PDB file of C-alpha atoms in Angstrom:
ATOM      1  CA  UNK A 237       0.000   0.000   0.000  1.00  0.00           C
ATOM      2  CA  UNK A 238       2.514   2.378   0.405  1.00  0.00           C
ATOM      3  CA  UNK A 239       4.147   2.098  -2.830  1.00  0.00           C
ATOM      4  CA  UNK A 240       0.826   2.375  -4.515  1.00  0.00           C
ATOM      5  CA  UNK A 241       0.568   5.818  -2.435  1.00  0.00           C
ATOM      6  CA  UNK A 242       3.594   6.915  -3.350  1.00  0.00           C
ATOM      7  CA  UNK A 243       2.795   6.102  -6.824  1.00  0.00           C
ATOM      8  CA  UNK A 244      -0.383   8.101  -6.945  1.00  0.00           C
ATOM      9  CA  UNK A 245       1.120  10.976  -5.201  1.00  0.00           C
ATOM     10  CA  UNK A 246       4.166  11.276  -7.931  1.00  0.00           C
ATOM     11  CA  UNK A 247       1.610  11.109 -10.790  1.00  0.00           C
ATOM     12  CA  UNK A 248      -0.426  14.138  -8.658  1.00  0.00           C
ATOM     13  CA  UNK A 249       2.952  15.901  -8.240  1.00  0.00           C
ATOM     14  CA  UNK A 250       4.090  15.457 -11.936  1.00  0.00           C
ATOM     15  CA  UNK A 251       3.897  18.780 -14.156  1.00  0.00           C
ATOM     16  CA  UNK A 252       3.558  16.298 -17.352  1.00  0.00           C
ATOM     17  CA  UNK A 253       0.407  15.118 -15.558  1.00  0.00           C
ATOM     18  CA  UNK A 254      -1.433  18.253 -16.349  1.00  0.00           C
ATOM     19  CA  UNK A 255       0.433  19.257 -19.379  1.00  0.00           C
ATOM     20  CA  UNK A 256      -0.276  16.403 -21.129  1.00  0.00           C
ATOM     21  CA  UNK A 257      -3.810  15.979 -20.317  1.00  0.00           C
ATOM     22  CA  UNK A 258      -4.418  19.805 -21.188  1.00  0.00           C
ATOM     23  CA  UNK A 259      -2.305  19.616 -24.239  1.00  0.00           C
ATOM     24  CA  UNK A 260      -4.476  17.046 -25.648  1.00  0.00           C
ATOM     25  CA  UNK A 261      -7.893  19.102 -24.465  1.00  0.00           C
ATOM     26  CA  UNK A 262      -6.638  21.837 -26.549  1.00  0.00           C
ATOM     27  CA  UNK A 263      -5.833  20.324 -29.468  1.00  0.00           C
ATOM     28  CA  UNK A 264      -9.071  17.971 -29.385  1.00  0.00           C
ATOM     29  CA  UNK A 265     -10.949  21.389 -29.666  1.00  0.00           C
ATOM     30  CA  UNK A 266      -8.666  22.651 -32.188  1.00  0.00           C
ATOM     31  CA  UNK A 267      -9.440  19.462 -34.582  1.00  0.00           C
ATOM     32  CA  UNK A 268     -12.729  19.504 -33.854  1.00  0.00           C
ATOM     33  CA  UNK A 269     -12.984  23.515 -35.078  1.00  0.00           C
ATOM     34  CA  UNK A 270     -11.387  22.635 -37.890  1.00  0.00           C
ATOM     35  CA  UNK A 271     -13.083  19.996 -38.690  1.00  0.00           C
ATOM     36  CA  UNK A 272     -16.518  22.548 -38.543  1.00  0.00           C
ATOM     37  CA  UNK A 273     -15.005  24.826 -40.651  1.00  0.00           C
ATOM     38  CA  UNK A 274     -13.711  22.641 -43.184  1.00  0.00           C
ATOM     39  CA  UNK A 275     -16.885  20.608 -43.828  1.00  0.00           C
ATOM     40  CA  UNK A 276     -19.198  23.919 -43.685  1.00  0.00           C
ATOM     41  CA  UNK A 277     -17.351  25.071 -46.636  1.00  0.00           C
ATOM     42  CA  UNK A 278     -17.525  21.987 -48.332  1.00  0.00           C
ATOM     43  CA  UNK A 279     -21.309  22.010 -47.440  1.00  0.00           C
ATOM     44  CA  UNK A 280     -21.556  25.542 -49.445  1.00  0.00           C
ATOM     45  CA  UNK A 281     -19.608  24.282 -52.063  1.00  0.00           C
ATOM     46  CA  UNK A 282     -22.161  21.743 -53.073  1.00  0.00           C
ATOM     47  CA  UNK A 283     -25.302  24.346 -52.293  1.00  0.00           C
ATOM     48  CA  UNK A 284     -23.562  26.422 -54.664  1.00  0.00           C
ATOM     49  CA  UNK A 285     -23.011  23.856 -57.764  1.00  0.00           C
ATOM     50  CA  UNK A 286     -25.086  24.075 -60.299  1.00  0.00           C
ATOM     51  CA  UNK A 287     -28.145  21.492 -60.887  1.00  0.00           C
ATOM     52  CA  UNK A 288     -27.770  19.798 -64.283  1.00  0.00           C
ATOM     53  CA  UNK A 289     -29.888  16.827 -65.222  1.00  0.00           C
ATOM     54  CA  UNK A 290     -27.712  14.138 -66.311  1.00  0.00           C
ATOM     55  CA  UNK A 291     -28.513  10.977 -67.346  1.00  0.00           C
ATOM     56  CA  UNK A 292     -27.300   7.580 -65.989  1.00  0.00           C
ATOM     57  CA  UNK A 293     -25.163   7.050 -68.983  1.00  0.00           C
ATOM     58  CA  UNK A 294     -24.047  10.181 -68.569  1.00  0.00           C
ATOM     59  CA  UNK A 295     -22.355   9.536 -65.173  1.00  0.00           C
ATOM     60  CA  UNK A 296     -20.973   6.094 -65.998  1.00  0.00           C
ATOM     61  CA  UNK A 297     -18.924   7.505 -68.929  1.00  0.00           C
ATOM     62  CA  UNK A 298     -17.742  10.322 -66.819  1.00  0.00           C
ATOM     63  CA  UNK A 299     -17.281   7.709 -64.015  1.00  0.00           C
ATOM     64  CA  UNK A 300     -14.501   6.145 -66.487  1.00  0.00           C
ATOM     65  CA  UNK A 301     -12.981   9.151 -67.330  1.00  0.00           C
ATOM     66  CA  UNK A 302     -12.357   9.565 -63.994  1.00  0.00           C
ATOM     67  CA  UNK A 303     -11.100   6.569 -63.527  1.00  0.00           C
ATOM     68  CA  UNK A 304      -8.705   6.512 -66.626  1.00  0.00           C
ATOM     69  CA  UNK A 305      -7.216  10.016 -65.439  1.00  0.00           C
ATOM     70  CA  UNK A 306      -6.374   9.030 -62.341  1.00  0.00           C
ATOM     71  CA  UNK A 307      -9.576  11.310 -60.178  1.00  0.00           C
ATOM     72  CA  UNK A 308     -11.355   9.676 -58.042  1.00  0.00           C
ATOM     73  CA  UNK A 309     -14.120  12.151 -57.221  1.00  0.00           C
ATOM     74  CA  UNK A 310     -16.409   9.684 -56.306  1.00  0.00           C
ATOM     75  CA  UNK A 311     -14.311   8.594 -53.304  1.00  0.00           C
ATOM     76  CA  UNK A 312     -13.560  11.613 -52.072  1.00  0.00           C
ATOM     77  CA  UNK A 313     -17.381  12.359 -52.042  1.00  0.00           C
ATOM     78  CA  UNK A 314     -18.189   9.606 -50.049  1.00  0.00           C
ATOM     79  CA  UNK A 315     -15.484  10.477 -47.147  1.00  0.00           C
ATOM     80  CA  UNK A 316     -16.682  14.433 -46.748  1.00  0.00           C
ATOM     81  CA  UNK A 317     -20.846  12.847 -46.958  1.00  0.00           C
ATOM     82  CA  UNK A 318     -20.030  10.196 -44.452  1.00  0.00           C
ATOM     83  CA  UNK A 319     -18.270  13.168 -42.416  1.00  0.00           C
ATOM     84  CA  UNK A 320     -21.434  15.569 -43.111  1.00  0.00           C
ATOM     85  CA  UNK A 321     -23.741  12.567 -41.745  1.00  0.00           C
ATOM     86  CA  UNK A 322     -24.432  10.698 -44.229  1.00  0.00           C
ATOM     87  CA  UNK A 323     -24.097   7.362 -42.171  1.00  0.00           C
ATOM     88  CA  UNK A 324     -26.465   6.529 -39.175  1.00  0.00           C
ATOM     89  CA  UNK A 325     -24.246   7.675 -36.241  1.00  0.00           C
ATOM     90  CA  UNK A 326     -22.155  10.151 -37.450  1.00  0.00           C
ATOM     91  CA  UNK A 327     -21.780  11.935 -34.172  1.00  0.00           C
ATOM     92  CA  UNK A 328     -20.612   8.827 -32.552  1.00  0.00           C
ATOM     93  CA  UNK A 329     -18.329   7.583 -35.536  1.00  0.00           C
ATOM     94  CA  UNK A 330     -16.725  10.754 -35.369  1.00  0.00           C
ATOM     95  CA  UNK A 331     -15.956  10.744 -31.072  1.00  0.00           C
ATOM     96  CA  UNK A 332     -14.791   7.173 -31.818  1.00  0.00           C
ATOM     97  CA  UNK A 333     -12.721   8.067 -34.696  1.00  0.00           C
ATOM     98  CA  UNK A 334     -10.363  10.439 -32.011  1.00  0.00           C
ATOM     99  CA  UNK A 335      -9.797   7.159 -30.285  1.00  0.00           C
ATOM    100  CA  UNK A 336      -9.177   5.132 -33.768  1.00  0.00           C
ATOM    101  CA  UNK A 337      -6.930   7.437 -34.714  1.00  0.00           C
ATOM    102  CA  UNK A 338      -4.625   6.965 -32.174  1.00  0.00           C
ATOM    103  CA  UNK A 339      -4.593  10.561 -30.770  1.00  0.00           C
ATOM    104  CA  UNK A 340      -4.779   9.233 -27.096  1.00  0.00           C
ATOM    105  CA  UNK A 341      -2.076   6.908 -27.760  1.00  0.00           C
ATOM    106  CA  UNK A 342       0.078   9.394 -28.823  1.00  0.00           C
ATOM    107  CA  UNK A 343      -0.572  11.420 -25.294  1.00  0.00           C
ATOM    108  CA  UNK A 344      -0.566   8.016 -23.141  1.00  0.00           C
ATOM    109  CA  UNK A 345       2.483   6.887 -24.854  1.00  0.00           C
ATOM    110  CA  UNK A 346       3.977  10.266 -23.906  1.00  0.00           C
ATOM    111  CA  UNK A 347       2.982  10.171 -20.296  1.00  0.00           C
ATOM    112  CA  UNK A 348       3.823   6.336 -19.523  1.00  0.00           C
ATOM    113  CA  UNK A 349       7.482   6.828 -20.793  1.00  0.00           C
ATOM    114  CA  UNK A 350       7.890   9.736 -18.422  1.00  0.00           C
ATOM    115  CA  UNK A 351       6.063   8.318 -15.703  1.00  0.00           C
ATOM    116  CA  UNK A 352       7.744   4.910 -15.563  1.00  0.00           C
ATOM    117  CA  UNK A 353      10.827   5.858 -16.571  1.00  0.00           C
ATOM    118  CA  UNK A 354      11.468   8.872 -14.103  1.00  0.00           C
ATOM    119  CA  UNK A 355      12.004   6.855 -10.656  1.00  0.00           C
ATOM    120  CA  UNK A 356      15.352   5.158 -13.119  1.00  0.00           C
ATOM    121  CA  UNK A 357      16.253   8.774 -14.175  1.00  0.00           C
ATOM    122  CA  UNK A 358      15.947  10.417 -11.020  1.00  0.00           C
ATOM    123  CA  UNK A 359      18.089   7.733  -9.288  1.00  0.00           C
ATOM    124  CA  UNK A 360      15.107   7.387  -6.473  1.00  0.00           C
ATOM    125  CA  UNK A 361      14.390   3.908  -7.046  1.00  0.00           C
ATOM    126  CA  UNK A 362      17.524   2.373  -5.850  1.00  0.00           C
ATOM    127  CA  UNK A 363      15.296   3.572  -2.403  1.00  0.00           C
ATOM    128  CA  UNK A 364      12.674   1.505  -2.363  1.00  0.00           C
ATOM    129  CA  UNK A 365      13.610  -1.470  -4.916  1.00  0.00           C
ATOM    130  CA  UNK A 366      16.217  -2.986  -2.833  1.00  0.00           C
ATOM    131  CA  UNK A 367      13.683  -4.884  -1.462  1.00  0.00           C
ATOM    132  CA  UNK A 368      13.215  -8.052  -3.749  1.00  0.00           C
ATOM    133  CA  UNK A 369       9.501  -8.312  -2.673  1.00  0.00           C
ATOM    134  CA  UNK A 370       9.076  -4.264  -4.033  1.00  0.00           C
ATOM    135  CA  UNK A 371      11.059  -5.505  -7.277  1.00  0.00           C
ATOM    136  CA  UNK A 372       7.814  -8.109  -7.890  1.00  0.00           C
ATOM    137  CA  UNK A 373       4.609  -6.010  -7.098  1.00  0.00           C
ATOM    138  CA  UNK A 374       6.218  -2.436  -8.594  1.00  0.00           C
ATOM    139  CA  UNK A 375       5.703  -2.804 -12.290  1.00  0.00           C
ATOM    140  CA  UNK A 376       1.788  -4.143 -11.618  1.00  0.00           C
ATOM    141  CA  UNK A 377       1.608  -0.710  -9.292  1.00  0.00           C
ATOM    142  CA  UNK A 378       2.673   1.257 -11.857  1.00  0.00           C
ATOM    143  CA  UNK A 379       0.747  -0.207 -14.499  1.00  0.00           C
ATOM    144  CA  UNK A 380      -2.692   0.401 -11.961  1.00  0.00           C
ATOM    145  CA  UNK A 381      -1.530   4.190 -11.796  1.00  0.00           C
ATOM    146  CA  UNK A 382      -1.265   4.217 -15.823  1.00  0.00           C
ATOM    147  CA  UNK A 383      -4.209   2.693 -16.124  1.00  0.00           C
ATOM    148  CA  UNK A 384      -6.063   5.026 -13.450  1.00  0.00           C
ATOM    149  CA  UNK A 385      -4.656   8.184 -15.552  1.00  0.00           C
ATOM    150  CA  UNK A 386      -5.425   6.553 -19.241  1.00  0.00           C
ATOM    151  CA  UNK A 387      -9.459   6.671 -17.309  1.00  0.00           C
ATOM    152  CA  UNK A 388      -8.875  10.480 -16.969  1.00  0.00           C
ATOM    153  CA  UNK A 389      -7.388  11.167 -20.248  1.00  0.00           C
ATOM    154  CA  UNK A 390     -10.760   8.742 -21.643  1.00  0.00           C
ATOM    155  CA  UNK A 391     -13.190  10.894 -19.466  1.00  0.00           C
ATOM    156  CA  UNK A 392     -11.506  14.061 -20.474  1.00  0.00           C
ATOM    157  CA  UNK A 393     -11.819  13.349 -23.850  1.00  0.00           C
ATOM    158  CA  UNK A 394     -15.315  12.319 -23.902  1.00  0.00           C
ATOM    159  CA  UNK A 395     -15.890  15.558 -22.113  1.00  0.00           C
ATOM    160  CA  UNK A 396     -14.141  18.164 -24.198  1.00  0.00           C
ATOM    161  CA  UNK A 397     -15.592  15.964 -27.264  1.00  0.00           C
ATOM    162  CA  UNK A 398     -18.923  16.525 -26.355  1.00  0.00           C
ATOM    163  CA  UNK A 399     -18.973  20.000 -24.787  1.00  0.00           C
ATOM    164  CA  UNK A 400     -17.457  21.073 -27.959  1.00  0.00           C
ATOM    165  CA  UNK A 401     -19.924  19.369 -30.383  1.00  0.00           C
ATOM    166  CA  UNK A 402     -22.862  21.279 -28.146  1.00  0.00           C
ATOM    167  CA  UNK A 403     -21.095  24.882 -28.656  1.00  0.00           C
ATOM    168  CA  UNK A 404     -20.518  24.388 -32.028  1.00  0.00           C
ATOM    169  CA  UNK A 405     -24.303  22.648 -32.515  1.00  0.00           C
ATOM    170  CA  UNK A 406     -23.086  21.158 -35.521  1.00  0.00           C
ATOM    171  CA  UNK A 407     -25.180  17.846 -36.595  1.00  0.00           C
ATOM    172  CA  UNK A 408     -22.270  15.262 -38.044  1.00  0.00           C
ATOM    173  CA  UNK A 409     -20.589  15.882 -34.882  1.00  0.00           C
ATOM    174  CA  UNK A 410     -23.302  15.660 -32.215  1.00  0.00           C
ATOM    175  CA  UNK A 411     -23.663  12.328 -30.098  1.00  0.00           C
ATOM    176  CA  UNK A 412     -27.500  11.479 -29.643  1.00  0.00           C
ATOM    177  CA  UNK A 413     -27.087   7.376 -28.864  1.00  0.00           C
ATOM    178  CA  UNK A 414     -24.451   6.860 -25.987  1.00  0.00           C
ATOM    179  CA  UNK A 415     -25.519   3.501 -25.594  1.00  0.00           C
ATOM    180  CA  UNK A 416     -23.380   3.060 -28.298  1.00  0.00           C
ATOM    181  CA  UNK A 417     -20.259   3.615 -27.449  1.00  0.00           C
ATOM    182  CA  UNK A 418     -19.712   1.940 -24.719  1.00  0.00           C
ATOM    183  CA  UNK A 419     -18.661  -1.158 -26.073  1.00  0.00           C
ATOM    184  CA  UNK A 420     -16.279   0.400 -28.440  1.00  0.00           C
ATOM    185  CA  UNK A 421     -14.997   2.742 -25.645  1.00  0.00           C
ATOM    186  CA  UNK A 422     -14.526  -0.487 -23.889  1.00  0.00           C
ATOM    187  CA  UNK A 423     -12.890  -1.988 -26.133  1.00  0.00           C
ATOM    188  CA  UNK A 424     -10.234   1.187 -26.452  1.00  0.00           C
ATOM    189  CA  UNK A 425      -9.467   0.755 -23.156  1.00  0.00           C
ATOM    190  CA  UNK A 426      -8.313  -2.509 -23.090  1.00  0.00           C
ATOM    191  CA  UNK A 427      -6.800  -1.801 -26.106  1.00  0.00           C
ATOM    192  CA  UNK A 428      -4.666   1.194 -24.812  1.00  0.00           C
ATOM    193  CA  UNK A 429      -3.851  -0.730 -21.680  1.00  0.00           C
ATOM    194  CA  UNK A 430      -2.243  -3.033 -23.417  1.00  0.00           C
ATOM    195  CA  UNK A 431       0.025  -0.464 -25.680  1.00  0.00           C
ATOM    196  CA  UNK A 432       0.853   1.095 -22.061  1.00  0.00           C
ATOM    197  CA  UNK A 433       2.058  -2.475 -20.989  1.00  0.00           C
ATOM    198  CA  UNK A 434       4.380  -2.695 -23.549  1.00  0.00           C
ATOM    199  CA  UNK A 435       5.985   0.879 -22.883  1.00  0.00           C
ATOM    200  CA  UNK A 436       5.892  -0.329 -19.113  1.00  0.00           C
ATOM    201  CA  UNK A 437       7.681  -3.659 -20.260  1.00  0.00           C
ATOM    202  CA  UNK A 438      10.434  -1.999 -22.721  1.00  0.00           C
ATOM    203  CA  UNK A 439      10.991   0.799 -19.747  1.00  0.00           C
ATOM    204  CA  UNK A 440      11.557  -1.551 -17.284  1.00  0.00           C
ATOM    205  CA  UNK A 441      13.532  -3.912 -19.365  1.00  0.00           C
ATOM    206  CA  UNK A 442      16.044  -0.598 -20.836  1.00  0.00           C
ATOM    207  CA  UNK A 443      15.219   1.878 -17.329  1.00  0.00           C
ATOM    208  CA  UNK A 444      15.474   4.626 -20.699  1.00  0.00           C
ATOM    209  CA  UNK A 445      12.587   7.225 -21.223  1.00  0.00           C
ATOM    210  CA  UNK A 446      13.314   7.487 -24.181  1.00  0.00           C
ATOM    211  CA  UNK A 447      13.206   3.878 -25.557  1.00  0.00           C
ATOM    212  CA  UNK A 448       9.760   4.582 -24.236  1.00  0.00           C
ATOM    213  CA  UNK A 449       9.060   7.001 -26.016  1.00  0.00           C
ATOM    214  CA  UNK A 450      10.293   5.953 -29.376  1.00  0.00           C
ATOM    215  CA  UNK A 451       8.482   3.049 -28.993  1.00  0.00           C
ATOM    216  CA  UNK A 452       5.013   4.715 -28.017  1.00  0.00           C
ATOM    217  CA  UNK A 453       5.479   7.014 -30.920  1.00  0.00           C
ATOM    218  CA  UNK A 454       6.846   4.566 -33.934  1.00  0.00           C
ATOM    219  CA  UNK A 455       4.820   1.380 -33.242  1.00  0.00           C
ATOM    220  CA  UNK A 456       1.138   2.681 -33.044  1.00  0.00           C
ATOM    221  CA  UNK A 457       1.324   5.205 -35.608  1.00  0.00           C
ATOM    222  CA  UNK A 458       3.761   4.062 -38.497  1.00  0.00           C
ATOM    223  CA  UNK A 459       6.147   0.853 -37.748  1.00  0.00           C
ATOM    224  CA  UNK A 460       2.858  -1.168 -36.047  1.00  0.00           C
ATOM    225  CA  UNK A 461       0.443  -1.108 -39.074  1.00  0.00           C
ATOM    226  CA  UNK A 462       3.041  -1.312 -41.880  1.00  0.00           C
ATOM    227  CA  UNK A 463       4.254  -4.177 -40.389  1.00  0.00           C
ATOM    228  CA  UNK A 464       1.072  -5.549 -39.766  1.00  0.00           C
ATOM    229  CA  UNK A 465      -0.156  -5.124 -43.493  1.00  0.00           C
ATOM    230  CA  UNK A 466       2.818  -6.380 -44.996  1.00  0.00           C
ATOM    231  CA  UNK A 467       3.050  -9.599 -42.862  1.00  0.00           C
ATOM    232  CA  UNK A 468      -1.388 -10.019 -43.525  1.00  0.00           C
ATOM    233  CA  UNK A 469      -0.677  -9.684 -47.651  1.00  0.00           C
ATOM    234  CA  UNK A 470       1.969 -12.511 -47.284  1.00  0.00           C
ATOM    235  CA  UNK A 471      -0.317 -14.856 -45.057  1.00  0.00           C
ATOM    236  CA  UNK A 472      -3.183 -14.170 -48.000  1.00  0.00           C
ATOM    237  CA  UNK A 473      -0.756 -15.095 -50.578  1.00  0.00           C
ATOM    238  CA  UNK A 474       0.991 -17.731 -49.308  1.00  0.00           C
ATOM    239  CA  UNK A 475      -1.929 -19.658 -47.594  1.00  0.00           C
ATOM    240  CA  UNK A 476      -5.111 -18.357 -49.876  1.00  0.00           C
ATOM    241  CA  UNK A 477      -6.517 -16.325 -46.896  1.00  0.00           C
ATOM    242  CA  UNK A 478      -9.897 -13.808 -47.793  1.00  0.00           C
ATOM    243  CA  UNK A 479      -8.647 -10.850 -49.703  1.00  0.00           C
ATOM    244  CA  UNK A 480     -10.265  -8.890 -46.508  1.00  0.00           C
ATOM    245  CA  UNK A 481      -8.119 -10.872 -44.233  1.00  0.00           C
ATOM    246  CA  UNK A 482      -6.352  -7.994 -41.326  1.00  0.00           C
ATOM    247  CA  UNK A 483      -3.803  -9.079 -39.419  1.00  0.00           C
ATOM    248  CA  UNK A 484      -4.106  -6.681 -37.435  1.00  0.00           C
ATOM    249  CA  UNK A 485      -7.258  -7.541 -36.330  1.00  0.00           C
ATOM    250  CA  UNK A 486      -5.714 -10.272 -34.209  1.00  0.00           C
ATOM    251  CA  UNK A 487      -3.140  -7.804 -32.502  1.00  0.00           C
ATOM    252  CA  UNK A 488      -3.785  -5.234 -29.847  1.00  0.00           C
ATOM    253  CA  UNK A 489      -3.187  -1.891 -32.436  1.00  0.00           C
ATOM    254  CA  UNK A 490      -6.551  -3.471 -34.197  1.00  0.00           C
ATOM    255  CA  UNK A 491      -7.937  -3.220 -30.836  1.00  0.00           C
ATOM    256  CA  UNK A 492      -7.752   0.527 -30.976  1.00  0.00           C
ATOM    257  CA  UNK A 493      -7.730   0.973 -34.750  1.00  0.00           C
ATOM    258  CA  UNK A 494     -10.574  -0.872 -35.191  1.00  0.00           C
ATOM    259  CA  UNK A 495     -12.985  -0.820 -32.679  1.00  0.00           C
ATOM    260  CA  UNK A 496     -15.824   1.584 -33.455  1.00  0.00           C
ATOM    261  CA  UNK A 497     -19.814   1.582 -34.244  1.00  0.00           C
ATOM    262  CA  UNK A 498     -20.870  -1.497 -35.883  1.00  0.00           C
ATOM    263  CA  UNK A 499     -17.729  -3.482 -34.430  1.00  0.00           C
ATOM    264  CA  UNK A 500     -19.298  -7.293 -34.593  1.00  0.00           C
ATOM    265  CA  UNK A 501     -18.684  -9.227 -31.446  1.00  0.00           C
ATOM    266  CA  UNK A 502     -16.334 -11.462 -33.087  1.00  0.00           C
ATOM    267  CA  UNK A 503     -13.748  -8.756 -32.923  1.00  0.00           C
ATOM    268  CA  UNK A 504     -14.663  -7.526 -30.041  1.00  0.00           C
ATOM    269  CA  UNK A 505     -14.278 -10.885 -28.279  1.00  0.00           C
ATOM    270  CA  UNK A 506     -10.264 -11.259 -30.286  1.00  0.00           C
ATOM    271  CA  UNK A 507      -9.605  -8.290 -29.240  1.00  0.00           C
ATOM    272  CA  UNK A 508     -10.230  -8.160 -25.420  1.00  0.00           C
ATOM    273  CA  UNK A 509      -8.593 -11.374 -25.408  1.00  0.00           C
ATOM    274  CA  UNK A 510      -5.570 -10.522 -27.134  1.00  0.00           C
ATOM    275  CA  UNK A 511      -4.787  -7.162 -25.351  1.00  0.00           C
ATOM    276  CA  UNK A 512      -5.438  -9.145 -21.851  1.00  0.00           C
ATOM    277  CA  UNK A 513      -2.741 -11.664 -23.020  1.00  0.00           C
ATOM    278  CA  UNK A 514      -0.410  -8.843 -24.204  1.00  0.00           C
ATOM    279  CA  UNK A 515      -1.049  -7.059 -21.068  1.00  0.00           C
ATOM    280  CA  UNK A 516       0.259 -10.715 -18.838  1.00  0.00           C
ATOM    281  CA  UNK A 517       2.800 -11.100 -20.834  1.00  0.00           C
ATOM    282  CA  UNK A 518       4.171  -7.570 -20.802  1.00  0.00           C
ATOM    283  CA  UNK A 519       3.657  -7.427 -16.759  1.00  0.00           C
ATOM    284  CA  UNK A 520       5.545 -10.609 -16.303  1.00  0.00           C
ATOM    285  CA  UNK A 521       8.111  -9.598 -18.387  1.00  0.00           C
ATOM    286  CA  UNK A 522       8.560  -6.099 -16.775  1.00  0.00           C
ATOM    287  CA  UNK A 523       8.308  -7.699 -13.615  1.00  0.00           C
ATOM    288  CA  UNK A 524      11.064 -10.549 -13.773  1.00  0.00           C
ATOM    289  CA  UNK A 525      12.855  -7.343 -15.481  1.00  0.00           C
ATOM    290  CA  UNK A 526      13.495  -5.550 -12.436  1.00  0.00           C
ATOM    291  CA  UNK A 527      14.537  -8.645 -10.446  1.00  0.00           C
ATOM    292  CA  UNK A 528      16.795  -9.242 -12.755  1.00  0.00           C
ATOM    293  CA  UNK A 529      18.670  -6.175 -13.448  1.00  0.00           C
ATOM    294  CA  UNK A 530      20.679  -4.188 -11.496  1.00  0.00           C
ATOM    295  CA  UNK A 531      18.978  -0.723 -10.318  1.00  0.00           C
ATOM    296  CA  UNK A 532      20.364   2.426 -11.571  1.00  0.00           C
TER     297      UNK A 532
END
């Protein structure tokens, strides 16, 4: 108990607590305005197109001209009218899609590498790890603290998300069903756990921040899904998978990347169960880390 105290008071004492939950308020509402601005103008831009009748032949032949010079209007249609609200729940496809995106990640990545790493930099932990029983239950306290802030930075988000949407009163990005999200939300926060395990697991393993945070950074948001995509169009070719066949479906990224409205419980189910193994394996790990090495 008093580890986990002491723990909770550091992440209460911790400038890059606040920082990097207000950091990611602020530029939530800055995406968001943009966002407003961006598809009002595309919303005047089709008021203000002229209305032609044109037949059906018409459009397919212009469809392949299109096509054969490279445009893709079509497509890029689709995106701003699924944006505008096309789709059923656009308000809640949209509050997901900050999730999806990986813009919390990017902030809990941030704040687990300097919050686990910083008893190793600071040379404190020497203190209280030379106790071999603190060397077992430390990495599991840690990981509770994490996952009590990744809560806040979820709440915070929902918050700002919504408050915003109601200034702005802009349909596409109001929520009117919160029933649901809260699988998908769910979902996301297993998902994230799990990331946060494997910062926890490569900072205790390396006592560096910033292994940390070139991890947290890289993985979820370019090395991850390459990797992931390359490796899923070998397994199709090689063993005659579906052509829709994700690899990363099966991982914990597809937990966050791919968890929103409509998610069928199939995937739901793979991932909850692969982000809980990820997030064993990566406690063990951290854990028989710090028994192992010698503290800084």
């Amino acid at each position: 108990m008093h580890l986990l105290k002491m723990e909770f008071t550091r992440l209460f004492k911790q400038k890059s607590t606040y920082i990097i939950g207000g950091v990611l308020a602020i530029l939530l509402i800055f995406s968001l305005v943009m966002s407003f601005f961006m598809m009002r103008a595309f919303e005047k831009f089709l008021e203000d197109m002229p209305e032609t009748d044109v037949t059906q032949s018409e459009v397919l032949e212009e469809d392949d001209e299109n096509s054969d010079s490279g445009v893709y209007i079509e497509g890029d249609v689709n995106i701003m009218e699924d944006m505008l609200g096309a789709n059923e729940n656009p308000g809640e496809s949209q509050f997901l899609n900050k999730f999806q995106s990986m813009n919390v990640a990017l902030y809990l990545a941030i704040f687990a590498s300097i919050f686990f790493a910083a008893p190793y930099r600071h040379g404190f932990a020497k203190n209280f790890l030379d106790i071999k029983k603190n060397r077992k239950v430390y990495p599991f306290l840690q990981f509770l603290v994490g996952a009590f802030y990744l809560l806040i930075l979820m709440i915070l988000t929902c918050l700002v998300y919504t408050l915003t949407s109601l200034i702005l009163n802009y349909e596409p990005f109001l929520i009117k069903n919160f029933n649901l999200l809260w699988a998908p939300l769910g979902v996301q926060f297993v998902g994230h756990l799990a990331l946060m395990s494997l910062i926890l697991a490569l900072v205790s393993l390396t006592q560096s921040m910033g292994a940390g945070l070139l991890f947290g950074i890289i993985y979820p948001q370019m090395l991850g899904p390459v990797f992931y995509n390359l490796m899923g169009w070998a397994l199709i070719k090689v063993f005659k998978l579906k052509e829709d066949f994700q690899l990363i479906a099966y991982t914990s990224l597809g937990a966050i990347k791919l968890t929103g409205i409509g998610s069928d419980t199939k995937q739901i189910v793979t991932s909850l169960v692969v982000s809980v193994l990820v997030m064993i394996i990566s406690l063990v790990v951290s854990s028989l880390a710090l028994q192992i090495r010698d503290i800084k």
